[in-house]
PDB file of C-alpha atoms in Angstrom:
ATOM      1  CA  UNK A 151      18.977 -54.609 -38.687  1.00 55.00           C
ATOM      2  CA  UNK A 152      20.792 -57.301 -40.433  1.00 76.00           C
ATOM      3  CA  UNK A 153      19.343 -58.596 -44.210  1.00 91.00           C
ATOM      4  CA  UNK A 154      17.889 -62.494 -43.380  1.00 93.00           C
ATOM      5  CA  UNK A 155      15.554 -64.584 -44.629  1.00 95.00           C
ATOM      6  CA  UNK A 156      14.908 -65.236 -48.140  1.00 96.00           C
ATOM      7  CA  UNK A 157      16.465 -61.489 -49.153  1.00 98.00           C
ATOM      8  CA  UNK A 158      19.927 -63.109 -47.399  1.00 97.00           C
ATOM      9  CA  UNK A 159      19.962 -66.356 -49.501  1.00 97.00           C
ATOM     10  CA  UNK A 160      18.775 -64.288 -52.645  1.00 97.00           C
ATOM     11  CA  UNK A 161      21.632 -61.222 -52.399  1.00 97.00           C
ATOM     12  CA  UNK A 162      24.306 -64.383 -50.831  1.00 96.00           C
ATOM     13  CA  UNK A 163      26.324 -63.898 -54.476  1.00 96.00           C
ATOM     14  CA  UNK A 164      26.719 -59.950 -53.550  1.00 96.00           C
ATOM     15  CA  UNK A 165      28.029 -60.308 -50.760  1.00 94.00           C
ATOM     16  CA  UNK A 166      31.298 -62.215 -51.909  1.00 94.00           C
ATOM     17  CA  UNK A 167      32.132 -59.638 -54.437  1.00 96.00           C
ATOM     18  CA  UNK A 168      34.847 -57.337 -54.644  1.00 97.00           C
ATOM     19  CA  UNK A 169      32.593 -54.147 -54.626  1.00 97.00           C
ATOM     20  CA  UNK A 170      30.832 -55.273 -51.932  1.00 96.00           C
ATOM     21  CA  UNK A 171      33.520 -55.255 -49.447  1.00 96.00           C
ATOM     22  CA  UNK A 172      34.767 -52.571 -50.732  1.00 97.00           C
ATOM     23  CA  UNK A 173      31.357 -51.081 -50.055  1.00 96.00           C
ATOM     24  CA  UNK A 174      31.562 -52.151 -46.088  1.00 95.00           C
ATOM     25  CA  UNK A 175      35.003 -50.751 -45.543  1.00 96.00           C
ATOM     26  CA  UNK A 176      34.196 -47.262 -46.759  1.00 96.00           C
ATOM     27  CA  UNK A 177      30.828 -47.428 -45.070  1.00 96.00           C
ATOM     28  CA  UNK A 178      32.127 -48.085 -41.580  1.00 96.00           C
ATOM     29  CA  UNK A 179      35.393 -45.835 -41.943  1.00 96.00           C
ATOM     30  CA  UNK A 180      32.054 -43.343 -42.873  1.00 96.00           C
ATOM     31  CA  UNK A 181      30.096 -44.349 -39.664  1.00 96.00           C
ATOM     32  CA  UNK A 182      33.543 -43.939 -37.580  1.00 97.00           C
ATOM     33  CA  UNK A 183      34.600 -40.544 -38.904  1.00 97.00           C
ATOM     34  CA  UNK A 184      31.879 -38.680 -39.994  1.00 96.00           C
ATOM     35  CA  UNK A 185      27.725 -38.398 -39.378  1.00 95.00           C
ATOM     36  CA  UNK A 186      25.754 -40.480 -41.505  1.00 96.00           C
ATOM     37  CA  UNK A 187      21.961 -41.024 -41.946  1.00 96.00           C
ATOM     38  CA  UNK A 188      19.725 -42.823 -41.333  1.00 96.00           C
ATOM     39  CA  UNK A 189      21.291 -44.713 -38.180  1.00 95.00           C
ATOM     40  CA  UNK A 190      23.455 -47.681 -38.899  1.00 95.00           C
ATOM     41  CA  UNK A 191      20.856 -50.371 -37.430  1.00 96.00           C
ATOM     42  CA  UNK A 192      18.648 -48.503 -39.872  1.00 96.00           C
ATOM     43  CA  UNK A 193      20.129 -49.500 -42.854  1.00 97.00           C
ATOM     44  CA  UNK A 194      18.240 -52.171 -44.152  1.00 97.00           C
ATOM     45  CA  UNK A 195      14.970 -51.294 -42.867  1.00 97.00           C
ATOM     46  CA  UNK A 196      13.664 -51.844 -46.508  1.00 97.00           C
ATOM     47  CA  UNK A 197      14.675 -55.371 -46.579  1.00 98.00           C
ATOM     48  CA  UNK A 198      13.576 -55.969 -42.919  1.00 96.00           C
ATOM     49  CA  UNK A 199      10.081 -54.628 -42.613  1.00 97.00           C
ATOM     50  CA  UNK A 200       9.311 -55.994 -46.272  1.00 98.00           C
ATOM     51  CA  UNK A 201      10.335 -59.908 -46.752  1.00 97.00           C
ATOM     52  CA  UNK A 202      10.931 -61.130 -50.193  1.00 98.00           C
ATOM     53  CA  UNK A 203       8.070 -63.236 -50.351  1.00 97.00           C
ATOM     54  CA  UNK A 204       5.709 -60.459 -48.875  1.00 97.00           C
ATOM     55  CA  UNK A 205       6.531 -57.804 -51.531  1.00 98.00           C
ATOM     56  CA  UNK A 206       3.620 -56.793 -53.346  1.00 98.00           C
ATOM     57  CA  UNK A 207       4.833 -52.906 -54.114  1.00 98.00           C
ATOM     58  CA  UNK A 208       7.969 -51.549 -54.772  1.00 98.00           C
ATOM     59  CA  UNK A 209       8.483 -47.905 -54.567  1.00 98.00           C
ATOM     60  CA  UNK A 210      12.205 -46.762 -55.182  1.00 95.00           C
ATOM     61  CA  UNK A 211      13.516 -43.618 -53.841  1.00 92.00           C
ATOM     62  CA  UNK A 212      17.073 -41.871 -54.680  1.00 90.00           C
ATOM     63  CA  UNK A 213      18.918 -41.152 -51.257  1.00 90.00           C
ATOM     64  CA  UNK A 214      18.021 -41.046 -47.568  1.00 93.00           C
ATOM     65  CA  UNK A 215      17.234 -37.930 -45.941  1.00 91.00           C
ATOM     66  CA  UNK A 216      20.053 -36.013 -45.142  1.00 93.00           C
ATOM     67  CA  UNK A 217      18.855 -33.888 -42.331  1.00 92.00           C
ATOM     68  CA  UNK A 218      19.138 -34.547 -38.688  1.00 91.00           C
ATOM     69  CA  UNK A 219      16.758 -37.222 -37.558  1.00 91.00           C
ATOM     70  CA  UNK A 220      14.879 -37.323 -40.860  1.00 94.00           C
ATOM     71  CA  UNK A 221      16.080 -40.591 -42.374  1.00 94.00           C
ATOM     72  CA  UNK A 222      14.859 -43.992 -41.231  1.00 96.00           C
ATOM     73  CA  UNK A 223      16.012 -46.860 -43.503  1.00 96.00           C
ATOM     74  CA  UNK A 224      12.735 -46.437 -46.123  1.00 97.00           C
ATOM     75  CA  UNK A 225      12.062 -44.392 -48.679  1.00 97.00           C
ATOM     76  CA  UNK A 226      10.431 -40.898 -48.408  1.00 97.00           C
ATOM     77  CA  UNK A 227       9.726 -41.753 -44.794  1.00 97.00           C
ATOM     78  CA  UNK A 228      10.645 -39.909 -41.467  1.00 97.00           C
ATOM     79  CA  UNK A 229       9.792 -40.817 -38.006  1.00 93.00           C
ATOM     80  CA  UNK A 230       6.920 -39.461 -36.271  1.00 93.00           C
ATOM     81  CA  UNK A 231       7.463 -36.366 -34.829  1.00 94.00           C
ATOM     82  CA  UNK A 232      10.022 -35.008 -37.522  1.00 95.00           C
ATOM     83  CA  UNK A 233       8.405 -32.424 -40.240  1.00 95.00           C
ATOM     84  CA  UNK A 234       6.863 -33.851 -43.499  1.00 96.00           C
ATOM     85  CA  UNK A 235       9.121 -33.269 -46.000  1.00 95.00           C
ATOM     86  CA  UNK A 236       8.029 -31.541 -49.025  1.00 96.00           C
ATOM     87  CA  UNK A 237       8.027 -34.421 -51.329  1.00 95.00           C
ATOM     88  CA  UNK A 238       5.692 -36.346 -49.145  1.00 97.00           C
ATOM     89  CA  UNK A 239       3.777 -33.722 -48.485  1.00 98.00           C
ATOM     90  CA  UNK A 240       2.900 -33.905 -52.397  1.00 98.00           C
ATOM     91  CA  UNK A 241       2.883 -37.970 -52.004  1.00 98.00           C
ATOM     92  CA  UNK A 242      -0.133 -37.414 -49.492  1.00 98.00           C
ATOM     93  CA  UNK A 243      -1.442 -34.940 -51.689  1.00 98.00           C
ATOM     94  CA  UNK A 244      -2.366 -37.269 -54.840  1.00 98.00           C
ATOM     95  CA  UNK A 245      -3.128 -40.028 -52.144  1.00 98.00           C
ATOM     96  CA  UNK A 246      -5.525 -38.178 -50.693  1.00 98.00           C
ATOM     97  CA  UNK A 247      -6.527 -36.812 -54.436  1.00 98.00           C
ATOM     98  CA  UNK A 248      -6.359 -40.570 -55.736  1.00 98.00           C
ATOM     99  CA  UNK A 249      -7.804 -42.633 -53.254  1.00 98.00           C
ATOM    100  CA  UNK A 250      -9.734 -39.636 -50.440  1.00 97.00           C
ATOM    101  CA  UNK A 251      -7.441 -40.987 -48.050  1.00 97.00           C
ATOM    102  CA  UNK A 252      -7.130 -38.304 -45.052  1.00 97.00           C
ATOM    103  CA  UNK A 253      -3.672 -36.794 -45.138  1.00 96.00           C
ATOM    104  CA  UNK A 254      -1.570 -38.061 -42.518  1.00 96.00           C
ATOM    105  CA  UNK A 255       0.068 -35.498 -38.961  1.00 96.00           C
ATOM    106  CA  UNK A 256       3.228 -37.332 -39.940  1.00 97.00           C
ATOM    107  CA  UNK A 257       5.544 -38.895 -42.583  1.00 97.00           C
ATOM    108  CA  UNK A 258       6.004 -42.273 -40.888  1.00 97.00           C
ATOM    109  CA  UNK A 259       5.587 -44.843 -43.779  1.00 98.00           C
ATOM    110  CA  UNK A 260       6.400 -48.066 -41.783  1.00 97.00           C
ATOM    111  CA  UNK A 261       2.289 -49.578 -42.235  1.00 98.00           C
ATOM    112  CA  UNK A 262       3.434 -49.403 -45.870  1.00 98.00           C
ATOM    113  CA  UNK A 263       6.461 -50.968 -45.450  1.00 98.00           C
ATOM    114  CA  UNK A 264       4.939 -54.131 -43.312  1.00 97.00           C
ATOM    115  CA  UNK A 265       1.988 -54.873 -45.896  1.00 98.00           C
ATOM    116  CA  UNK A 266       4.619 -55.268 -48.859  1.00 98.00           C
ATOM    117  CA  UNK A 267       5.569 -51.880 -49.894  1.00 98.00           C
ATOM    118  CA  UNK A 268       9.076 -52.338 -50.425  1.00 98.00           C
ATOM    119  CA  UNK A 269      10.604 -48.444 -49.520  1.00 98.00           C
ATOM    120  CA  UNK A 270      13.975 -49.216 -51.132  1.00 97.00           C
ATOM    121  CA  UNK A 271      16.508 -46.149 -51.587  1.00 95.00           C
ATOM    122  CA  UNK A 272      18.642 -46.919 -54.169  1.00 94.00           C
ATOM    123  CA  UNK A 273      21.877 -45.162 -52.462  1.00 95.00           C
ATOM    124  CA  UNK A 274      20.803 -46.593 -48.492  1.00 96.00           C
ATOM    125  CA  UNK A 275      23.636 -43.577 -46.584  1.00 96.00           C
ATOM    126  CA  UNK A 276      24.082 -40.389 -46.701  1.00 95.00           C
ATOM    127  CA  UNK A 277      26.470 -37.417 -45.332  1.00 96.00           C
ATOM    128  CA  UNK A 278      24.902 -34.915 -43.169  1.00 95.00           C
ATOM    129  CA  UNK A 279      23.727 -32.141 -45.032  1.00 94.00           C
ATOM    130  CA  UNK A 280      25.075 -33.474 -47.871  1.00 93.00           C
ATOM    131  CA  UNK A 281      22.396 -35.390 -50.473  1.00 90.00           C
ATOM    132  CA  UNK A 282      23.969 -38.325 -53.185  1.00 89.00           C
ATOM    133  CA  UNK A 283      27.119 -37.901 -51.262  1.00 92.00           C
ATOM    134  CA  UNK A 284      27.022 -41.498 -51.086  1.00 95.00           C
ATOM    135  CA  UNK A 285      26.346 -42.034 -54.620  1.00 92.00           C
ATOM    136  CA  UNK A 286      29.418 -43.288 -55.973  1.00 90.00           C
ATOM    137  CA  UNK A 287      30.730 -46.172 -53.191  1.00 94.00           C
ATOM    138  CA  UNK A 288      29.145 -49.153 -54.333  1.00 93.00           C
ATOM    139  CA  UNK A 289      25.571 -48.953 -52.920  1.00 96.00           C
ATOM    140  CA  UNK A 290      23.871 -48.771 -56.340  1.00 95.00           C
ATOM    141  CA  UNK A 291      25.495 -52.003 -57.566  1.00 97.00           C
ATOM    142  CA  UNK A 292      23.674 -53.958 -54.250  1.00 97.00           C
ATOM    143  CA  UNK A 293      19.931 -52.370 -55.200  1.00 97.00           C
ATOM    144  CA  UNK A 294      20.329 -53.269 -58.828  1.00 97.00           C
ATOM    145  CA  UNK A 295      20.707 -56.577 -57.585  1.00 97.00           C
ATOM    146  CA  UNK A 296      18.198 -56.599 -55.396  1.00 98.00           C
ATOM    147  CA  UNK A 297      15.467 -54.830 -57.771  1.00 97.00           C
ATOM    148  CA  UNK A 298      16.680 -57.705 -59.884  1.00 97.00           C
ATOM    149  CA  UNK A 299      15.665 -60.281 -57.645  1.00 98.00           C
ATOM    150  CA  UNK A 300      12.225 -58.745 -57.374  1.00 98.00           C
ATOM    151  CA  UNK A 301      11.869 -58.264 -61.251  1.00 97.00           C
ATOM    152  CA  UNK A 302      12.863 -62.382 -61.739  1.00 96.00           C
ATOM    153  CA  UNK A 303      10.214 -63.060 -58.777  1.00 96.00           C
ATOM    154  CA  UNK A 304       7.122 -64.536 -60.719  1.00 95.00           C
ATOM    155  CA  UNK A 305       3.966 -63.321 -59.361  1.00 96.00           C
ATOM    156  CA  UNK A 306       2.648 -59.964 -60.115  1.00 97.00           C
ATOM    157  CA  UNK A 307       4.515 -56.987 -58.357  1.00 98.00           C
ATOM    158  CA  UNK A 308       3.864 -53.182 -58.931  1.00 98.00           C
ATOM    159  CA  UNK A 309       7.111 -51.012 -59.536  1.00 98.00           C
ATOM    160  CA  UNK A 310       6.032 -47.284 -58.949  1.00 98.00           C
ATOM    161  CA  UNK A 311       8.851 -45.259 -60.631  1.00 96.00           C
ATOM    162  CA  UNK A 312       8.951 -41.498 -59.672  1.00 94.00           C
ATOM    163  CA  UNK A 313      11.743 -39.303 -61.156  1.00 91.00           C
ATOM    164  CA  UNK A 314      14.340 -40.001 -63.546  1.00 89.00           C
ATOM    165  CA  UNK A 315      16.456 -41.931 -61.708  1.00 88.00           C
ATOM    166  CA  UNK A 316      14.001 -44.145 -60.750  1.00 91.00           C
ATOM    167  CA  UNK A 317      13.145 -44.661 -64.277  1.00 93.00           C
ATOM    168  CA  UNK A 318      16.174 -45.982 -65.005  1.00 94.00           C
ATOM    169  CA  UNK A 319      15.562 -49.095 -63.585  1.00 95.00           C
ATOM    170  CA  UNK A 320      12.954 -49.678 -65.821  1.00 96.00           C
ATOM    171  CA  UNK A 321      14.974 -51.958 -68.405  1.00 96.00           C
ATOM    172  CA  UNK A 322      15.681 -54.610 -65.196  1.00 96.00           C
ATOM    173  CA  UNK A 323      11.978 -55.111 -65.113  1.00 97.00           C
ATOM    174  CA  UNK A 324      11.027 -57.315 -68.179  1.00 94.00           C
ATOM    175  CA  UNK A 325       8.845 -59.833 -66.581  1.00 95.00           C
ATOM    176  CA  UNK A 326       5.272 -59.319 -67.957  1.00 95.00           C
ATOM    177  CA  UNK A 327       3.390 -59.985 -64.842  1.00 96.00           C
ATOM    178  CA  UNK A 328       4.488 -56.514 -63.553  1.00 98.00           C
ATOM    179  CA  UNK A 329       2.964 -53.413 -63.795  1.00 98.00           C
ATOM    180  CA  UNK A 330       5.379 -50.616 -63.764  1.00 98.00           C
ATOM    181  CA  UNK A 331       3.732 -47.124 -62.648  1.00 98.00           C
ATOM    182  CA  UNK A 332       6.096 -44.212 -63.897  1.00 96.00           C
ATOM    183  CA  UNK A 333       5.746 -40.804 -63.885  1.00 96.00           C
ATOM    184  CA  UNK A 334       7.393 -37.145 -62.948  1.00 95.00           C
ATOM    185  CA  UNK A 335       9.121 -37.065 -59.289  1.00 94.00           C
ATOM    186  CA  UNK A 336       7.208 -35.540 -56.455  1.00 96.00           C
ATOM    187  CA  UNK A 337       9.214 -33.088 -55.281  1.00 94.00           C
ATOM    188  CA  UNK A 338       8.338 -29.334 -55.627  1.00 95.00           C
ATOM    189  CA  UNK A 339      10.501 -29.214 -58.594  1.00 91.00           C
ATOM    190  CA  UNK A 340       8.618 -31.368 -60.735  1.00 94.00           C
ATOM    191  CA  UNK A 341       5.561 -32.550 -59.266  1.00 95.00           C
ATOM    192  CA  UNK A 342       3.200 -30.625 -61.427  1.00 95.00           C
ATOM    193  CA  UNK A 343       5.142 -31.978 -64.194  1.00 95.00           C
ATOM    194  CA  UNK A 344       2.802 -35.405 -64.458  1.00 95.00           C
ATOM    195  CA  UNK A 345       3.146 -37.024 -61.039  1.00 97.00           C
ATOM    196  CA  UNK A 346       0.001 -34.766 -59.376  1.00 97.00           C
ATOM    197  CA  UNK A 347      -2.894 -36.793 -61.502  1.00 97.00           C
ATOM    198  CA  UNK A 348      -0.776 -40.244 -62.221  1.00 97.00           C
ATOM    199  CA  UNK A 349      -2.987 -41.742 -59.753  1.00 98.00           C
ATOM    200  CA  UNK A 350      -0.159 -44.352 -58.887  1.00 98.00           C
ATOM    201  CA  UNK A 351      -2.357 -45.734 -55.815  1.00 98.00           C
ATOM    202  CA  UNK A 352      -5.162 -46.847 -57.210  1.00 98.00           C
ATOM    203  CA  UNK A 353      -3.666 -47.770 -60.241  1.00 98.00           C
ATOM    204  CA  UNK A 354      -1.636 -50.266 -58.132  1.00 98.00           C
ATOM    205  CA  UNK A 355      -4.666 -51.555 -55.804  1.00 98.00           C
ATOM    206  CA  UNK A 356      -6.194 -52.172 -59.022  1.00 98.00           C
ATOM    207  CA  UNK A 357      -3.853 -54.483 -60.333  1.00 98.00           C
ATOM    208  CA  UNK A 358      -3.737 -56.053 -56.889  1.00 98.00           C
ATOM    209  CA  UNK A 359      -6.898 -57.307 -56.905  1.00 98.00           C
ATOM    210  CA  UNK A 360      -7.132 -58.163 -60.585  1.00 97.00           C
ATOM    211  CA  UNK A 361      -4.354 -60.535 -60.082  1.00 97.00           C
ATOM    212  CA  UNK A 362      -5.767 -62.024 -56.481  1.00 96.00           C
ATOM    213  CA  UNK A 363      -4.026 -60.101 -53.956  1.00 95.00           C
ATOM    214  CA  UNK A 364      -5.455 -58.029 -51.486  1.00 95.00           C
ATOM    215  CA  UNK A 365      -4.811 -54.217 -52.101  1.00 97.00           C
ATOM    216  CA  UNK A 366      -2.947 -51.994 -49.993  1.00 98.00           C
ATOM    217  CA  UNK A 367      -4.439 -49.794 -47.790  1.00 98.00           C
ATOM    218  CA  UNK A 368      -2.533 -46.895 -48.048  1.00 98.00           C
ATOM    219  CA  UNK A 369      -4.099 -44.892 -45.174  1.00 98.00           C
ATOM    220  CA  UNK A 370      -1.587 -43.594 -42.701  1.00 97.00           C
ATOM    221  CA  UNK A 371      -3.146 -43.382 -39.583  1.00 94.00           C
ATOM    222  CA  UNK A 372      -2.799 -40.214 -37.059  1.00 92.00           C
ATOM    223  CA  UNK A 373       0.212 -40.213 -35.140  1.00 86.00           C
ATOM    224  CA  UNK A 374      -1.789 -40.762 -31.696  1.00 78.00           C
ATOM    225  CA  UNK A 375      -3.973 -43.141 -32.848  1.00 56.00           C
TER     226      UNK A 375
END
């Protein structure tokens, strides 16, 4: 999937720059010579399934999967059918903690996604087997300029930052009518650290409403249904 709409006028200036096609040649030598994740017509998935002007949520994530059939062009999502992986498995946990939402048969996040819950990666490839291999060639450079655009947008947004990386990007976001939602990453390593408890979910529907919009429902529905 190609980046259009309102995200393709918005990111126009990054695509001119000298990083950026920099950024295109070593991806596609990448694609050509090597295995990659998620699938190439998976890249932008984030910007596809979530509009500009339908972001409510953004959630960033570090890198995709890098496992065989895991990664799917959002963040902390796999397609049905391929196992949880752990740090969703704790996502569902404090959902299901936060809001008693049932926890899902499978880590397929794309309801999210299409009711404004940007997914956004902030590296969007990956080598097999092979995580933040991608780290370095350019990809961070494009997501800072998108999470840009979404910080200058002006209406209310949530940013839910989990882990330090995500964190970082908490000095882009200066506009007061967002609510940034921080706290430990929840993977195995660090989850008990301050994200099981954070309540991030209803923390964000709350803000939601208080500000007019309707809230997410976060409920991932059983694979079947």
């Amino acid at each position: 999937m190609a980046i259009t709409g309102r995200w393709a006028e918005a990111l126009k200036p990054e695509f001119g720059k000298p990083y950026y096609a920099k950024l295109y040649r070593t991806v596609l030598k990448e694609y050509r010579t090597r295995e990659i994740y998620p699938p190439s017509t998976d890249i932008f998935n984030a910007f596809a399934f979530t509009p500009l002007e339908k972001v409510r949520v953004v959630i960033l994530g570090q890198d995709p999967y890098h496992e065989p059939g895991q990664a799917n062009g959002l963040c902390f999502s796999v397609h049905k059918g391929i196992r949880i992986p752990p740090s969703l498995v704790n996502i569902y946990k404090e959902l299901h903690d936060d809001l008693g939402c049932a926890i899902p048969d499978h880590g397929d996040l794309t309801k999210w996604a299409k009711q404004g819950v940007m997914l956004l990666n902030t590296v969007l490839t990956v080598r097999a087997h092979a995580a933040n291999s991608h780290k370095e060639i350019g990809w961070q450079e494009f997501t800072d300029a998108a999470i840009r655009v979404l910080a200058n947008e002006d209406r209310p947004l949530v940013f839910i930052l989990w882990g330090g990386q995500a964190r970082k990007k908490k000095s882009m976001i200066t506009n007061p009518k967002h609510l940034i939602i921080e706290s430990a990453h929840p993977s195995p390593l660090s989850a008990y650290n301050g994200f099981f408890g954070s309540r991030p979910f209803s923390r964000c529907n709350d803000y939601l409403s208080k500000n007019g919009y309707d809230p997410i429902d976060w409920q991932i529905e059983p694979a079947e249904a």
